[in-house]
Backbone as CSV, one residue per row, in Angstrom:
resi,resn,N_x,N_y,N_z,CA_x,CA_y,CA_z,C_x,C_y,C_z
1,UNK,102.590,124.055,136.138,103.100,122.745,135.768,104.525,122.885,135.262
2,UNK,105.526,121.870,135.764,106.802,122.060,135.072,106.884,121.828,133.420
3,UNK,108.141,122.329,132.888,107.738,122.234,131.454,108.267,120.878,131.365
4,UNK,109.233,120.450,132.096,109.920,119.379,131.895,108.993,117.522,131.701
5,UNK,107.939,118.277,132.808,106.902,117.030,133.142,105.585,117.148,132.032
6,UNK,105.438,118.262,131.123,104.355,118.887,129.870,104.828,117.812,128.754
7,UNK,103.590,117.016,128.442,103.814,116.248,127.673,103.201,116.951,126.278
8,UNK,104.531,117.325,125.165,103.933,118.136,123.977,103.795,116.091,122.997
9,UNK,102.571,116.375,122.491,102.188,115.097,121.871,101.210,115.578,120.057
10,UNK,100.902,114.520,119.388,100.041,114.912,118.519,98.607,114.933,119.220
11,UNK,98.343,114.152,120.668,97.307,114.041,120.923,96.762,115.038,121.489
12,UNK,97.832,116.420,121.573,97.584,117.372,122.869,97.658,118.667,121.927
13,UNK,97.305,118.046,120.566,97.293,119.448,119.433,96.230,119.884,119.312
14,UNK,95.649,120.866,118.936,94.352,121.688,118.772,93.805,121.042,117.330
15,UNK,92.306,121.281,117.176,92.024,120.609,116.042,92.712,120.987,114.312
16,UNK,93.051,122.533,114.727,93.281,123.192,113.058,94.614,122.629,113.490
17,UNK,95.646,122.206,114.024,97.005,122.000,113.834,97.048,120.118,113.439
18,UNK,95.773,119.478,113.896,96.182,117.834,113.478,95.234,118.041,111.902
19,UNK,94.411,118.917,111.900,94.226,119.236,110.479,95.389,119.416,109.619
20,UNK,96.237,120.413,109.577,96.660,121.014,109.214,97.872,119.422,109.008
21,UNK,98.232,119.277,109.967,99.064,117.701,109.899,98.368,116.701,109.094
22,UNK,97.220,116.828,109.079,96.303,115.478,108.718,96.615,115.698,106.505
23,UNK,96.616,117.337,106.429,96.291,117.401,105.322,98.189,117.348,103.996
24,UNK,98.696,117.557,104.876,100.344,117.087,104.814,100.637,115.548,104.381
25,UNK,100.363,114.915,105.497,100.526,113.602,105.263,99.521,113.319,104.127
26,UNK,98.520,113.580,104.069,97.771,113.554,102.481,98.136,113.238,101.114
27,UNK,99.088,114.758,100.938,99.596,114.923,99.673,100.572,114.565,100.121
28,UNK,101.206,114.063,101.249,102.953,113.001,100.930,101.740,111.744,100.678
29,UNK,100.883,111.109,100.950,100.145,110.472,100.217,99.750,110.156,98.294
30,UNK,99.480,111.225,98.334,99.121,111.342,97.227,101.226,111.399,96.002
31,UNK,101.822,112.184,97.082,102.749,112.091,96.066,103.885,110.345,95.792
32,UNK,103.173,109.782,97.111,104.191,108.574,97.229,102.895,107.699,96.105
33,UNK,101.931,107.673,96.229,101.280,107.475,94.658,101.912,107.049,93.505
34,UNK,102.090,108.363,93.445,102.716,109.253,92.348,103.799,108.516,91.781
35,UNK,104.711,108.486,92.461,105.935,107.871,92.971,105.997,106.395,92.281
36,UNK,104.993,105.917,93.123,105.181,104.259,93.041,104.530,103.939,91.501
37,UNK,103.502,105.114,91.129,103.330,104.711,89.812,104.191,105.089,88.429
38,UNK,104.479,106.115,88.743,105.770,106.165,87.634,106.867,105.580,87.880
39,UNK,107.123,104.837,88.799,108.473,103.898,89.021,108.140,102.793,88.468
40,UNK,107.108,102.154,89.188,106.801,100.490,88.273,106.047,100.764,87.160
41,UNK,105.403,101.558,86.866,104.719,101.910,85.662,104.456,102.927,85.000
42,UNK,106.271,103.185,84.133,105.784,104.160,83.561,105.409,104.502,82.161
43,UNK,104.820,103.385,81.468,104.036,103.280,80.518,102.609,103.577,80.610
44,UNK,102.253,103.697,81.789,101.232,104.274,82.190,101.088,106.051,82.325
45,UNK,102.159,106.358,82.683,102.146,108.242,82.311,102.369,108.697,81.027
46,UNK,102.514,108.083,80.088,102.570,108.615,78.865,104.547,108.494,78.397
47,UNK,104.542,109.146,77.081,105.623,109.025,76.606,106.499,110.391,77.195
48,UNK,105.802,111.650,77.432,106.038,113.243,77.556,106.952,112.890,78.994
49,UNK,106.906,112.021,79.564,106.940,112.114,81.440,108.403,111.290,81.160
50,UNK,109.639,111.985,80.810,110.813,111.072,80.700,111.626,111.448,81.902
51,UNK,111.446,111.648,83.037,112.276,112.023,83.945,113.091,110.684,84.639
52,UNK,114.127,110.573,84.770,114.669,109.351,85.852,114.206,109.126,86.805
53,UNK,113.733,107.966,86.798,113.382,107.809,88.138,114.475,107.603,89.548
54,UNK,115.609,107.750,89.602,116.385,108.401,90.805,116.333,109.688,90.989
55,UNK,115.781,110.583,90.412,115.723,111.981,90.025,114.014,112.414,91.153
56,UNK,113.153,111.065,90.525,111.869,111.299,91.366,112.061,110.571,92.756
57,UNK,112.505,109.638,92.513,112.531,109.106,93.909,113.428,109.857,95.411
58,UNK,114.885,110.672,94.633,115.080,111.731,95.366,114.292,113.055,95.895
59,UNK,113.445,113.376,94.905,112.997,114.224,94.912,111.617,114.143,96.358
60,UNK,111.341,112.761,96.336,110.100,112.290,97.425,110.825,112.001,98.550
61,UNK,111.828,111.565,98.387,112.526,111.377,100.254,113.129,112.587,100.210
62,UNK,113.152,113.664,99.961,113.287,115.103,100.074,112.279,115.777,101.046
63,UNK,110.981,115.584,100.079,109.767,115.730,100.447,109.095,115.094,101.747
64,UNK,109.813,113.494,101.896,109.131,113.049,103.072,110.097,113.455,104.124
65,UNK,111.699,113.905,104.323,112.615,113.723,105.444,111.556,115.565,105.657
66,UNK,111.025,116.667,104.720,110.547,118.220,105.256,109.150,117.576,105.492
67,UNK,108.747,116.245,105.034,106.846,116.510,106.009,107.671,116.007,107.227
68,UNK,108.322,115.054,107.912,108.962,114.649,109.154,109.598,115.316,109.999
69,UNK,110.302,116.772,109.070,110.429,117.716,110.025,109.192,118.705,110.565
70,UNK,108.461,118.855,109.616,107.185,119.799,109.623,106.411,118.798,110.722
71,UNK,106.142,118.185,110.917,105.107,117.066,111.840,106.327,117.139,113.561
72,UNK,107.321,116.902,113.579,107.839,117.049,114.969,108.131,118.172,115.284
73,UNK,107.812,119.377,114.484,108.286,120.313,114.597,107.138,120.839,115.583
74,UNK,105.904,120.713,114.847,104.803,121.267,115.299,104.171,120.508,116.594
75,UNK,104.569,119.228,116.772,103.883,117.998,117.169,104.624,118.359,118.767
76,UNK,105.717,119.081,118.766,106.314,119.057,120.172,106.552,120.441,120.248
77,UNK,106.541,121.004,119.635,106.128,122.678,119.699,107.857,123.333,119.906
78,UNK,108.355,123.273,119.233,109.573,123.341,118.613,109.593,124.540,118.346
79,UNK,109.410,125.742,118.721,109.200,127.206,118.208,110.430,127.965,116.847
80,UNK,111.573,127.543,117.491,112.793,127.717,116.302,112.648,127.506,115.377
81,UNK,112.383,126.006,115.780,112.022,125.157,114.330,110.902,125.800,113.052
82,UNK,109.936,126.168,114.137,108.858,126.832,113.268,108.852,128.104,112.894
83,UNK,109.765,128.619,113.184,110.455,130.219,112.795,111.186,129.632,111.648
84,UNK,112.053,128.753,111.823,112.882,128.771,110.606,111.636,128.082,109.628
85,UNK,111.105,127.311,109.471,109.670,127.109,108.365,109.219,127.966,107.987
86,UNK,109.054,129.110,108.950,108.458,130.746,108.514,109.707,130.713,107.309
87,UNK,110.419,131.001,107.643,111.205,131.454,106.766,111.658,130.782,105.362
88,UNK,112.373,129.584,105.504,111.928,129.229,104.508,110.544,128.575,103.889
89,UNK,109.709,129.231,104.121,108.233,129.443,103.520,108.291,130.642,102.800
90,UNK,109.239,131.671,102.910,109.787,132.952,102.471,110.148,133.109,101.620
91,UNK,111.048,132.764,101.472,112.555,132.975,101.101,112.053,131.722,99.430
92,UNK,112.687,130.873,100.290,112.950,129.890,99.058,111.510,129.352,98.207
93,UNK,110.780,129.318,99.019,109.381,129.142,98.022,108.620,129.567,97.884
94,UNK,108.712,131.258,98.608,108.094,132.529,98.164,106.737,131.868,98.042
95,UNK,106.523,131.554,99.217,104.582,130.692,99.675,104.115,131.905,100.886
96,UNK,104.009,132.821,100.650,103.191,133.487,101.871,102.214,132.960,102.854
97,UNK,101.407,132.005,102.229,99.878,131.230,102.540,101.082,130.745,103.840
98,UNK,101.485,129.620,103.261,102.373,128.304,104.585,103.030,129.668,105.275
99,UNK,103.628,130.746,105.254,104.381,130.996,106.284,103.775,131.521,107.311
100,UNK,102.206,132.497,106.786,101.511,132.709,107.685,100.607,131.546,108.437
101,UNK,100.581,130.489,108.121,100.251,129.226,108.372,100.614,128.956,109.648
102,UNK,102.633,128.717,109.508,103.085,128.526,110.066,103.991,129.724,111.658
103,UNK,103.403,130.398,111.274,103.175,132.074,112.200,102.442,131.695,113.173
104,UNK,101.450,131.631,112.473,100.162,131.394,113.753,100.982,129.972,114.454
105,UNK,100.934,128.929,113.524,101.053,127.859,114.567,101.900,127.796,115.706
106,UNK,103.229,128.808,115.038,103.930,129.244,115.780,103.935,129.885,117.653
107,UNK,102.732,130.881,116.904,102.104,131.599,118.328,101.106,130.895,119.292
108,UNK,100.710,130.012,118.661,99.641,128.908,119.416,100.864,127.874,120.257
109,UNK,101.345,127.701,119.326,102.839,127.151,120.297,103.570,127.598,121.151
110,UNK,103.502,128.995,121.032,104.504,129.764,121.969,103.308,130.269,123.471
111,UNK,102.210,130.318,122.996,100.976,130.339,124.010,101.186,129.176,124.887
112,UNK,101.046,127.568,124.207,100.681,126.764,125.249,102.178,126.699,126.134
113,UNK,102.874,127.055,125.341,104.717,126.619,126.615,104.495,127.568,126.944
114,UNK,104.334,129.217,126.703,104.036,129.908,128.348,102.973,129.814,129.178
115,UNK,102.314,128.998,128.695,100.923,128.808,129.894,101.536,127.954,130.989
């Protein structure tokens, strides 16, 4: 099959990789929560929780522009892309778990484009 005519999709992902997506969007779930409740209410987190909220709200479109790269990365099988995730999975947040995570997904990716 040409690669050109290979449609890479979320629908054409293996089950541990829309897992693995499924459980991402989760905790950007759980953190946009987070988010929306210490912004409109933060008399509700206590007095201890004095952070700015431009400080959090940067901090979550941070978080959501790396789940948006992490999801097309994997979603169209982007191999670079997912080398460089290896890495900084390394490097900067010294997470072993995600880089070997993202290893494998890597090689499952690099399997189906040479098939």
């Amino acid at each position: 099959m040409d690669m050109r005519k290979k449609k890479f999709t979320f629908s054409t992902l293996g089950i541990w990789r829309k897992i693995y997506i499924g459980v991402i969007w989760f905790i950007n779930l759980i953190l946009f929560l987070g988010t929306c409740i210490w912004t409109f209410m933060p008399e509700a987190m206590g007095e201890g929780l004095g952070y700015p909220v431009a400080y959090l709200i940067a901090f979550y479109c941070a978080f959501l522009i790396y789940i948006f790269w992490i999801h097309t990365a994997i979603c169209k099988r982007k191999t670079k892309q997912l080398l460089a995730l290896v890495f900084i999975q390394i490097i900067p947040f010294m997470n072993p778990i995600s880089a070997l995570l993202f290893f494998l997904i890597y090689r499952t990716s690099k399997k189906e484009i040479n098939v």
